[in-house]
CSV table of C-alpha atoms in Angstrom, one decimal:
chain,number,residue,atom,x,y,z
T,1,UNK,CA,0.0,0.0,0.0
T,2,UNK,CA,1.4,3.4,-1.0
T,3,UNK,CA,2.1,6.3,1.4
T,4,UNK,CA,0.4,9.6,1.6
T,5,UNK,CA,3.2,12.0,0.7
T,6,UNK,CA,3.4,15.7,0.7
T,7,UNK,CA,5.9,16.8,-2.0
T,8,UNK,CA,7.5,20.2,-1.3
T,9,UNK,CA,7.7,21.9,-4.7
T,10,UNK,CA,9.9,25.0,-5.0
T,11,UNK,CA,9.3,25.6,-8.7
T,12,UNK,CA,12.7,24.2,-9.6
T,13,UNK,CA,13.7,21.1,-11.5
T,14,UNK,CA,14.8,19.0,-8.5
T,15,UNK,CA,11.6,19.2,-6.6
T,16,UNK,CA,9.5,18.6,-9.7
T,17,UNK,CA,11.3,15.4,-10.6
T,18,UNK,CA,11.2,14.3,-7.0
T,19,UNK,CA,7.4,14.6,-6.9
T,20,UNK,CA,7.1,12.8,-10.3
T,21,UNK,CA,9.2,9.9,-9.1
T,22,UNK,CA,7.1,9.5,-5.9
T,23,UNK,CA,3.9,9.6,-7.8
T,24,UNK,CA,5.1,7.1,-10.4
T,25,UNK,CA,6.1,4.8,-7.5
T,26,UNK,CA,2.4,4.5,-6.6
T,27,UNK,CA,2.2,6.8,-3.6
T,28,UNK,CA,-0.7,9.2,-3.0
T,29,UNK,CA,1.1,12.5,-3.6
T,30,UNK,CA,0.0,16.1,-3.0
T,31,UNK,CA,2.3,19.0,-4.1
T,32,UNK,CA,2.7,22.1,-2.0
T,33,UNK,CA,4.6,25.3,-2.7
T,34,UNK,CA,5.8,27.3,0.3
T,35,UNK,CA,5.2,31.0,0.0
T,36,UNK,CA,8.1,32.3,2.1
T,37,UNK,CA,8.0,36.0,1.1
T,38,UNK,CA,5.4,38.4,2.3
T,39,UNK,CA,6.0,40.5,-0.9
T,40,UNK,CA,7.2,38.1,-3.6
T,41,UNK,CA,8.7,39.5,-6.8
T,42,UNK,CA,7.1,38.6,-10.1
T,43,UNK,CA,10.3,37.3,-11.6
T,44,UNK,CA,13.7,35.9,-10.6
T,45,UNK,CA,16.9,37.5,-11.8
T,46,UNK,CA,18.6,34.6,-13.6
T,47,UNK,CA,19.7,32.1,-10.9
T,48,UNK,CA,19.3,34.6,-8.0
T,49,UNK,CA,16.5,34.4,-5.5
T,50,UNK,CA,13.6,32.1,-5.2
T,51,UNK,CA,10.0,32.0,-3.8
T,52,UNK,CA,8.8,34.4,-6.5
T,53,UNK,CA,5.4,34.4,-8.2
T,54,UNK,CA,7.2,32.8,-11.2
T,55,UNK,CA,8.4,30.0,-9.0
T,56,UNK,CA,4.9,29.2,-7.6
T,57,UNK,CA,3.5,29.2,-11.2
T,58,UNK,CA,6.3,26.8,-12.3
T,59,UNK,CA,5.5,24.5,-9.4
T,60,UNK,CA,1.8,24.5,-10.3
T,61,UNK,CA,2.5,23.7,-13.9
T,62,UNK,CA,4.8,20.8,-12.9
T,63,UNK,CA,2.1,19.4,-10.6
T,64,UNK,CA,-0.4,19.6,-13.5
T,65,UNK,CA,1.9,17.7,-15.8
T,66,UNK,CA,2.5,15.0,-13.0
T,67,UNK,CA,-1.2,14.9,-12.4
T,68,UNK,CA,-1.2,15.6,-8.6
T,69,UNK,CA,-3.2,18.0,-6.4
T,70,UNK,CA,-1.4,21.3,-5.7
T,71,UNK,CA,-1.6,23.9,-2.9
T,72,UNK,CA,0.3,26.9,-1.8
T,73,UNK,CA,1.0,27.2,1.9
T,74,UNK,CA,1.7,30.7,3.4
T,75,UNK,CA,4.8,30.3,5.6
T,76,UNK,CA,6.0,33.9,5.2
T,77,UNK,CA,5.6,34.9,8.9
T,78,UNK,CA,7.3,31.7,10.2
T,79,UNK,CA,10.1,32.1,7.6
T,80,UNK,CA,10.6,35.7,8.6
T,81,UNK,CA,10.9,34.9,12.3
T,82,UNK,CA,12.9,31.6,12.2
T,83,UNK,CA,15.2,32.2,9.2
T,84,UNK,CA,15.5,35.9,8.2
T,85,UNK,CA,15.4,37.4,11.7
T,86,UNK,CA,17.7,34.6,13.0
T,87,UNK,CA,20.1,35.4,10.1
T,88,UNK,CA,20.2,39.1,11.0
T,89,UNK,CA,20.6,38.5,14.8
T,90,UNK,CA,23.4,35.9,14.2
T,91,UNK,CA,25.4,38.4,12.2
T,92,UNK,CA,24.8,41.1,14.8
T,93,UNK,CA,26.3,38.7,17.3
T,94,UNK,CA,29.5,38.2,15.2
T,95,UNK,CA,28.5,34.8,14.0
T,96,UNK,CA,28.0,33.5,10.4
T,97,UNK,CA,24.7,31.6,10.0
T,98,UNK,CA,23.6,29.2,7.3
T,99,UNK,CA,20.0,30.2,6.4
T,100,UNK,CA,19.5,27.1,4.1
T,101,UNK,CA,20.3,24.8,7.0
T,102,UNK,CA,18.0,26.8,9.3
T,103,UNK,CA,15.2,26.7,6.7
T,104,UNK,CA,15.4,22.9,6.6
T,105,UNK,CA,15.4,22.7,10.3
T,106,UNK,CA,12.7,25.2,11.2
T,107,UNK,CA,10.5,25.3,8.1
T,108,UNK,CA,10.6,22.3,5.8
T,109,UNK,CA,11.1,19.6,8.5
T,110,UNK,CA,9.4,21.4,11.5
T,111,UNK,CA,6.6,23.6,10.5
T,112,UNK,CA,5.8,21.8,7.2
T,113,UNK,CA,6.3,18.3,8.5
T,114,UNK,CA,4.3,19.0,11.7
T,115,UNK,CA,1.4,20.2,9.6
T,116,UNK,CA,1.7,17.4,7.1
T,117,UNK,CA,1.5,14.7,9.9
T,118,UNK,CA,-1.4,16.5,11.5
T,119,UNK,CA,-3.2,16.3,8.1
T,120,UNK,CA,-2.6,12.6,7.9
T,121,UNK,CA,0.4,12.5,5.5
T,122,UNK,CA,3.0,9.9,6.2
T,123,UNK,CA,6.0,11.7,4.9
T,124,UNK,CA,7.4,14.9,3.2
T,125,UNK,CA,9.4,14.5,0.0
T,126,UNK,CA,11.9,17.1,-1.2
T,127,UNK,CA,14.3,17.5,-4.1
T,128,UNK,CA,17.4,17.6,-2.0
T,129,UNK,CA,20.4,15.7,-3.3
T,130,UNK,CA,21.0,13.3,-0.5
T,131,UNK,CA,20.2,9.7,0.3
T,132,UNK,CA,18.3,7.9,3.1
T,133,UNK,CA,19.5,4.3,3.6
T,134,UNK,CA,17.4,2.5,6.2
T,135,UNK,CA,16.5,5.9,7.6
T,136,UNK,CA,20.1,7.0,7.8
T,137,UNK,CA,21.2,10.2,6.0
T,138,UNK,CA,24.0,9.8,3.5
T,139,UNK,CA,25.7,11.7,0.7
T,140,UNK,CA,24.3,11.9,-2.8
T,141,UNK,CA,26.0,10.1,-5.6
T,142,UNK,CA,26.5,13.6,-7.2
T,143,UNK,CA,29.3,14.9,-4.9
T,144,UNK,CA,29.1,18.3,-6.6
T,145,UNK,CA,25.4,18.8,-5.7
T,146,UNK,CA,25.4,16.8,-2.4
T,147,UNK,CA,23.1,18.5,0.2
T,148,UNK,CA,23.5,16.2,3.2
T,149,UNK,CA,25.4,19.0,5.0
T,150,UNK,CA,22.3,21.3,5.1
T,151,UNK,CA,20.2,18.3,6.2
T,152,UNK,CA,22.6,17.3,9.0
T,153,UNK,CA,20.6,19.2,11.6
T,154,UNK,CA,17.5,16.9,11.2
T,155,UNK,CA,16.6,14.5,14.0
T,156,UNK,CA,16.1,10.7,13.6
T,157,UNK,CA,12.4,11.3,14.0
T,158,UNK,CA,12.3,13.9,11.2
T,159,UNK,CA,14.4,11.7,8.9
T,160,UNK,CA,11.9,8.9,9.6
T,161,UNK,CA,9.2,11.0,7.8
T,162,UNK,CA,11.4,12.3,5.0
T,163,UNK,CA,11.9,11.0,1.4
T,164,UNK,CA,14.8,12.2,-0.8
T,165,UNK,CA,14.1,10.6,-4.2
T,166,UNK,CA,17.1,12.1,-6.0
T,167,UNK,CA,20.0,10.7,-4.0
T,168,UNK,CA,21.0,8.1,-6.6
T,169,UNK,CA,21.0,10.6,-9.5
T,170,UNK,CA,23.3,13.3,-10.8
T,171,UNK,CA,21.9,16.7,-11.6
T,172,UNK,CA,22.4,16.1,-15.3
T,173,UNK,CA,20.3,12.9,-15.1
T,174,UNK,CA,17.6,14.9,-13.2
T,175,UNK,CA,17.4,17.5,-15.9
T,176,UNK,CA,17.3,14.9,-18.7
T,177,UNK,CA,14.5,13.1,-16.9
T,178,UNK,CA,12.6,16.4,-16.5
T,179,UNK,CA,12.8,17.0,-20.2
T,180,UNK,CA,11.5,13.4,-20.9
T,181,UNK,CA,8.6,14.0,-18.6
T,182,UNK,CA,7.7,17.2,-20.3
T,183,UNK,CA,8.4,19.4,-17.3
T,184,UNK,CA,9.0,23.0,-18.4
T,185,UNK,CA,11.5,23.5,-15.6
T,186,UNK,CA,14.0,21.1,-17.1
T,187,UNK,CA,16.5,23.9,-18.1
T,188,UNK,CA,15.6,26.4,-15.3
T,189,UNK,CA,18.7,27.7,-13.6
T,190,UNK,CA,19.4,26.6,-10.0
T,191,UNK,CA,18.8,29.2,-7.3
T,192,UNK,CA,22.0,30.1,-5.5
T,193,UNK,CA,23.2,32.5,-2.9
T,194,UNK,CA,20.7,33.4,-0.1
T,195,UNK,CA,17.1,33.1,-1.4
T,196,UNK,CA,15.8,36.2,0.5
T,197,UNK,CA,18.6,38.4,-0.8
T,198,UNK,CA,17.9,38.3,-4.5
T,199,UNK,CA,20.5,40.8,-5.5
T,200,UNK,CA,23.3,38.9,-3.7
T,201,UNK,CA,24.3,42.0,-1.6
T,202,UNK,CA,24.4,40.5,1.9
T,203,UNK,CA,26.3,43.4,3.4
T,204,UNK,CA,23.7,45.9,2.0
T,205,UNK,CA,20.9,43.7,3.3
T,206,UNK,CA,22.4,43.6,6.8
T,207,UNK,CA,23.2,47.3,6.8
T,208,UNK,CA,19.6,48.1,5.9
T,209,UNK,CA,18.4,46.2,9.0
T,210,UNK,CA,21.3,46.8,11.5
T,211,UNK,CA,22.3,50.3,10.3
T,212,UNK,CA,25.8,51.7,9.8
T,213,UNK,CA,28.2,51.8,12.7
T,214,UNK,CA,31.8,52.9,11.9
T,215,UNK,CA,34.4,50.8,13.7
T,216,UNK,CA,38.1,50.0,13.4
T,217,UNK,CA,39.9,47.3,11.5
T,218,UNK,CA,43.0,46.2,13.5
T,219,UNK,CA,45.9,43.9,12.9
T,220,UNK,CA,47.0,41.2,15.4
T,221,UNK,CA,49.0,43.7,17.4
T,222,UNK,CA,45.9,45.9,17.8
T,223,UNK,CA,47.1,48.6,15.5
T,224,UNK,CA,44.3,50.3,13.5
T,225,UNK,CA,44.8,49.6,9.8
T,226,UNK,CA,41.4,50.6,8.4
T,227,UNK,CA,37.8,51.2,9.2
T,228,UNK,CA,34.4,49.7,8.4
T,229,UNK,CA,30.7,50.6,8.5
T,230,UNK,CA,29.6,47.7,10.6
T,231,UNK,CA,31.2,44.5,11.9
T,232,UNK,CA,28.1,42.6,10.8
T,233,UNK,CA,29.3,43.0,7.2
T,234,UNK,CA,32.2,40.5,7.7
T,235,UNK,CA,32.8,36.9,8.2
T,236,UNK,CA,35.9,34.9,9.4
T,237,UNK,CA,38.1,34.1,6.4
T,238,UNK,CA,36.9,37.0,4.3
T,239,UNK,CA,39.5,38.6,2.0
T,240,UNK,CA,37.6,40.8,-0.3
T,241,UNK,CA,35.9,44.1,0.6
T,242,UNK,CA,38.3,45.1,3.4
T,243,UNK,CA,39.0,48.8,3.7
T,244,UNK,CA,42.7,48.5,4.6
T,245,UNK,CA,44.6,51.8,4.7
T,246,UNK,CA,47.9,50.3,5.7
T,247,UNK,CA,49.1,47.4,3.7
T,248,UNK,CA,50.8,44.5,5.5
T,249,UNK,CA,54.6,44.9,5.8
T,250,UNK,CA,55.1,41.7,3.8
T,251,UNK,CA,52.7,42.8,1.1
T,252,UNK,CA,50.6,39.7,1.4
T,253,UNK,CA,46.7,39.8,1.6
T,254,UNK,CA,45.0,40.1,4.9
T,255,UNK,CA,42.0,38.1,6.0
T,256,UNK,CA,39.3,38.5,8.7
T,257,UNK,CA,40.5,36.6,11.7
T,258,UNK,CA,37.8,37.6,14.2
T,259,UNK,CA,34.8,39.8,14.7
T,260,UNK,CA,34.0,41.5,18.0
T,261,UNK,CA,30.4,42.9,17.9
T,262,UNK,CA,30.5,44.6,21.3
T,263,UNK,CA,33.5,46.8,20.4
T,264,UNK,CA,32.6,46.7,16.7
T,265,UNK,CA,36.1,45.6,15.9
T,266,UNK,CA,37.3,43.5,13.0
T,267,UNK,CA,40.7,41.9,13.4
T,268,UNK,CA,42.7,40.9,10.2
T,269,UNK,CA,45.9,39.1,9.6
T,270,UNK,CA,47.7,36.6,7.3
T,271,UNK,CA,46.1,33.5,6.0
T,272,UNK,CA,48.3,31.3,8.2
T,273,UNK,CA,46.6,32.9,11.3
T,274,UNK,CA,43.3,31.4,10.2
T,275,UNK,CA,44.5,27.8,10.6
T,276,UNK,CA,42.7,25.9,13.4
T,277,UNK,CA,42.8,22.3,14.6
T,278,UNK,CA,40.3,22.4,17.6
T,279,UNK,CA,36.7,23.2,17.1
T,280,UNK,CA,34.3,23.7,20.0
T,281,UNK,CA,30.6,23.2,19.3
T,282,UNK,CA,27.3,23.4,21.1
T,283,UNK,CA,24.9,20.5,21.8
T,284,UNK,CA,25.1,17.9,19.1
T,285,UNK,CA,22.2,16.3,17.2
T,286,UNK,CA,22.9,12.6,16.7
T,287,UNK,CA,20.9,11.3,13.8
T,288,UNK,CA,23.0,8.4,12.5
T,289,UNK,CA,24.9,5.3,13.7
T,290,UNK,CA,27.7,5.8,16.2
T,291,UNK,CA,30.4,5.2,13.6
T,292,UNK,CA,34.0,5.8,14.5
T,293,UNK,CA,35.6,4.6,11.3
T,294,UNK,CA,36.7,7.0,8.5
T,295,UNK,CA,35.5,10.0,10.5
T,296,UNK,CA,35.4,13.4,8.7
T,297,UNK,CA,33.8,16.7,9.4
T,298,UNK,CA,32.4,19.3,6.9
T,299,UNK,CA,32.4,22.8,8.2
T,300,UNK,CA,30.6,24.7,5.4
T,301,UNK,CA,28.1,23.9,2.7
T,302,UNK,CA,30.0,22.4,-0.3
T,303,UNK,CA,33.2,22.9,1.8
T,304,UNK,CA,36.2,20.7,2.2
T,305,UNK,CA,36.0,17.7,4.5
T,306,UNK,CA,38.6,17.0,7.2
T,307,UNK,CA,39.6,13.8,8.9
T,308,UNK,CA,38.9,14.2,12.6
T,309,UNK,CA,38.2,12.8,16.1
T,310,UNK,CA,35.6,14.1,18.5
T,311,UNK,CA,34.5,14.0,22.1
T,312,UNK,CA,31.5,15.2,24.1
T,313,UNK,CA,32.2,17.5,27.0
T,314,UNK,CA,29.7,19.3,29.2
T,315,UNK,CA,26.8,18.9,26.8
T,316,UNK,CA,28.9,20.2,23.9
T,317,UNK,CA,31.2,18.7,21.3
T,318,UNK,CA,35.0,19.1,20.8
T,319,UNK,CA,36.3,18.2,17.3
T,320,UNK,CA,40.1,17.7,16.8
T,321,UNK,CA,41.2,17.9,13.1
T,322,UNK,CA,43.9,15.7,11.7
T,323,UNK,CA,45.1,18.7,9.7
T,324,UNK,CA,44.4,22.5,10.0
T,325,UNK,CA,41.3,24.1,8.5
T,326,UNK,CA,40.9,27.8,7.6
T,327,UNK,CA,38.0,30.1,7.6
T,328,UNK,CA,36.1,28.3,10.4
T,329,UNK,CA,33.3,30.6,11.5
T,330,UNK,CA,31.2,30.5,14.6
T,331,UNK,CA,27.5,30.0,13.7
T,332,UNK,CA,28.2,27.5,10.9
T,333,UNK,CA,27.4,23.8,11.4
T,334,UNK,CA,30.0,21.1,11.9
T,335,UNK,CA,28.5,17.9,10.3
T,336,UNK,CA,30.2,14.7,11.2
T,337,UNK,CA,30.4,11.7,8.7
T,338,UNK,CA,31.5,8.1,8.9
T,339,UNK,CA,32.4,7.6,5.3
T,340,UNK,CA,29.4,8.9,3.3
T,341,UNK,CA,27.0,8.5,6.3
T,342,UNK,CA,26.0,11.5,8.4
T,343,UNK,CA,26.3,10.6,12.1
T,344,UNK,CA,25.5,14.0,13.6
T,345,UNK,CA,25.9,17.8,13.7
T,346,UNK,CA,26.5,20.7,16.0
T,347,UNK,CA,26.8,24.5,15.7
T,348,UNK,CA,30.3,25.9,15.9
T,349,UNK,CA,31.0,28.1,18.9
T,350,UNK,CA,34.7,28.7,18.5
T,351,UNK,CA,37.9,27.4,16.9
T,352,UNK,CA,41.6,27.5,17.8
């Protein structure tokens, strides 16, 4: 007997093919598009942004081709509170959040899943490139598109009600299948950057909400080498966009080493000063087997993976890297893997 499945349809090619596959497998599928913006724009700008009126229409057309019921759920207020406001407050506190990860955690697999279960659905299906093997989250076969990192915050219970139909396919295969199925989104560009900052200007977005506040840029000795209009406009590891008045004595580039929101100070230094081997995290979410073989950690979406060991201390997590990493920012997630399998995640608090 088939499942009752709610297919989250963003208006892109991945979620359309995911919904089509679930329906073709004999499940009772209903498509839903999440309206996440209170004032959606009528059109995307190329691959920037999402959640526009155009996207909702693309999702509806895909549902019509597949032959499934389709609805639009207004999640704008919840998205504003749990994702956008969280994003702004994290930057104001000197941290670097990942809004896609927060959206999966708070919207797609909390608000949406809770409503779906209350309405009698058995599961929520999405177009994420990741695999579930016996309820355990693993990497997609398409390493370049793998999204297991941004799903690493999900609990075992949430994963138990999730379906990711695309984990065994590459993006090229998904597009080819969409074309065969007559889905008009087959060649639609992927959305990238931050969906609610359609022009890609994160610093301008934050300045509009947090205001300008001039502060110093200092080197490791504390000497002022430049100025800025708000520490919230920077992230650890950043090289571009620094207003440096005094070049480094060795002529090499400087990078953001730390951000202090209370004093509104940004500290810069050489790339070598970014290297860390110990990462301290908050309370972990364990969602996979307690594997200890072939342990690695990923510290950013689509970022490099590092061999590591870890231990739990005082309710938190300490990760020791086998080799140094750079650009590790508080507020990002550290997702632990045993081979290709996700075993857990935690939010980075500090690194040294």
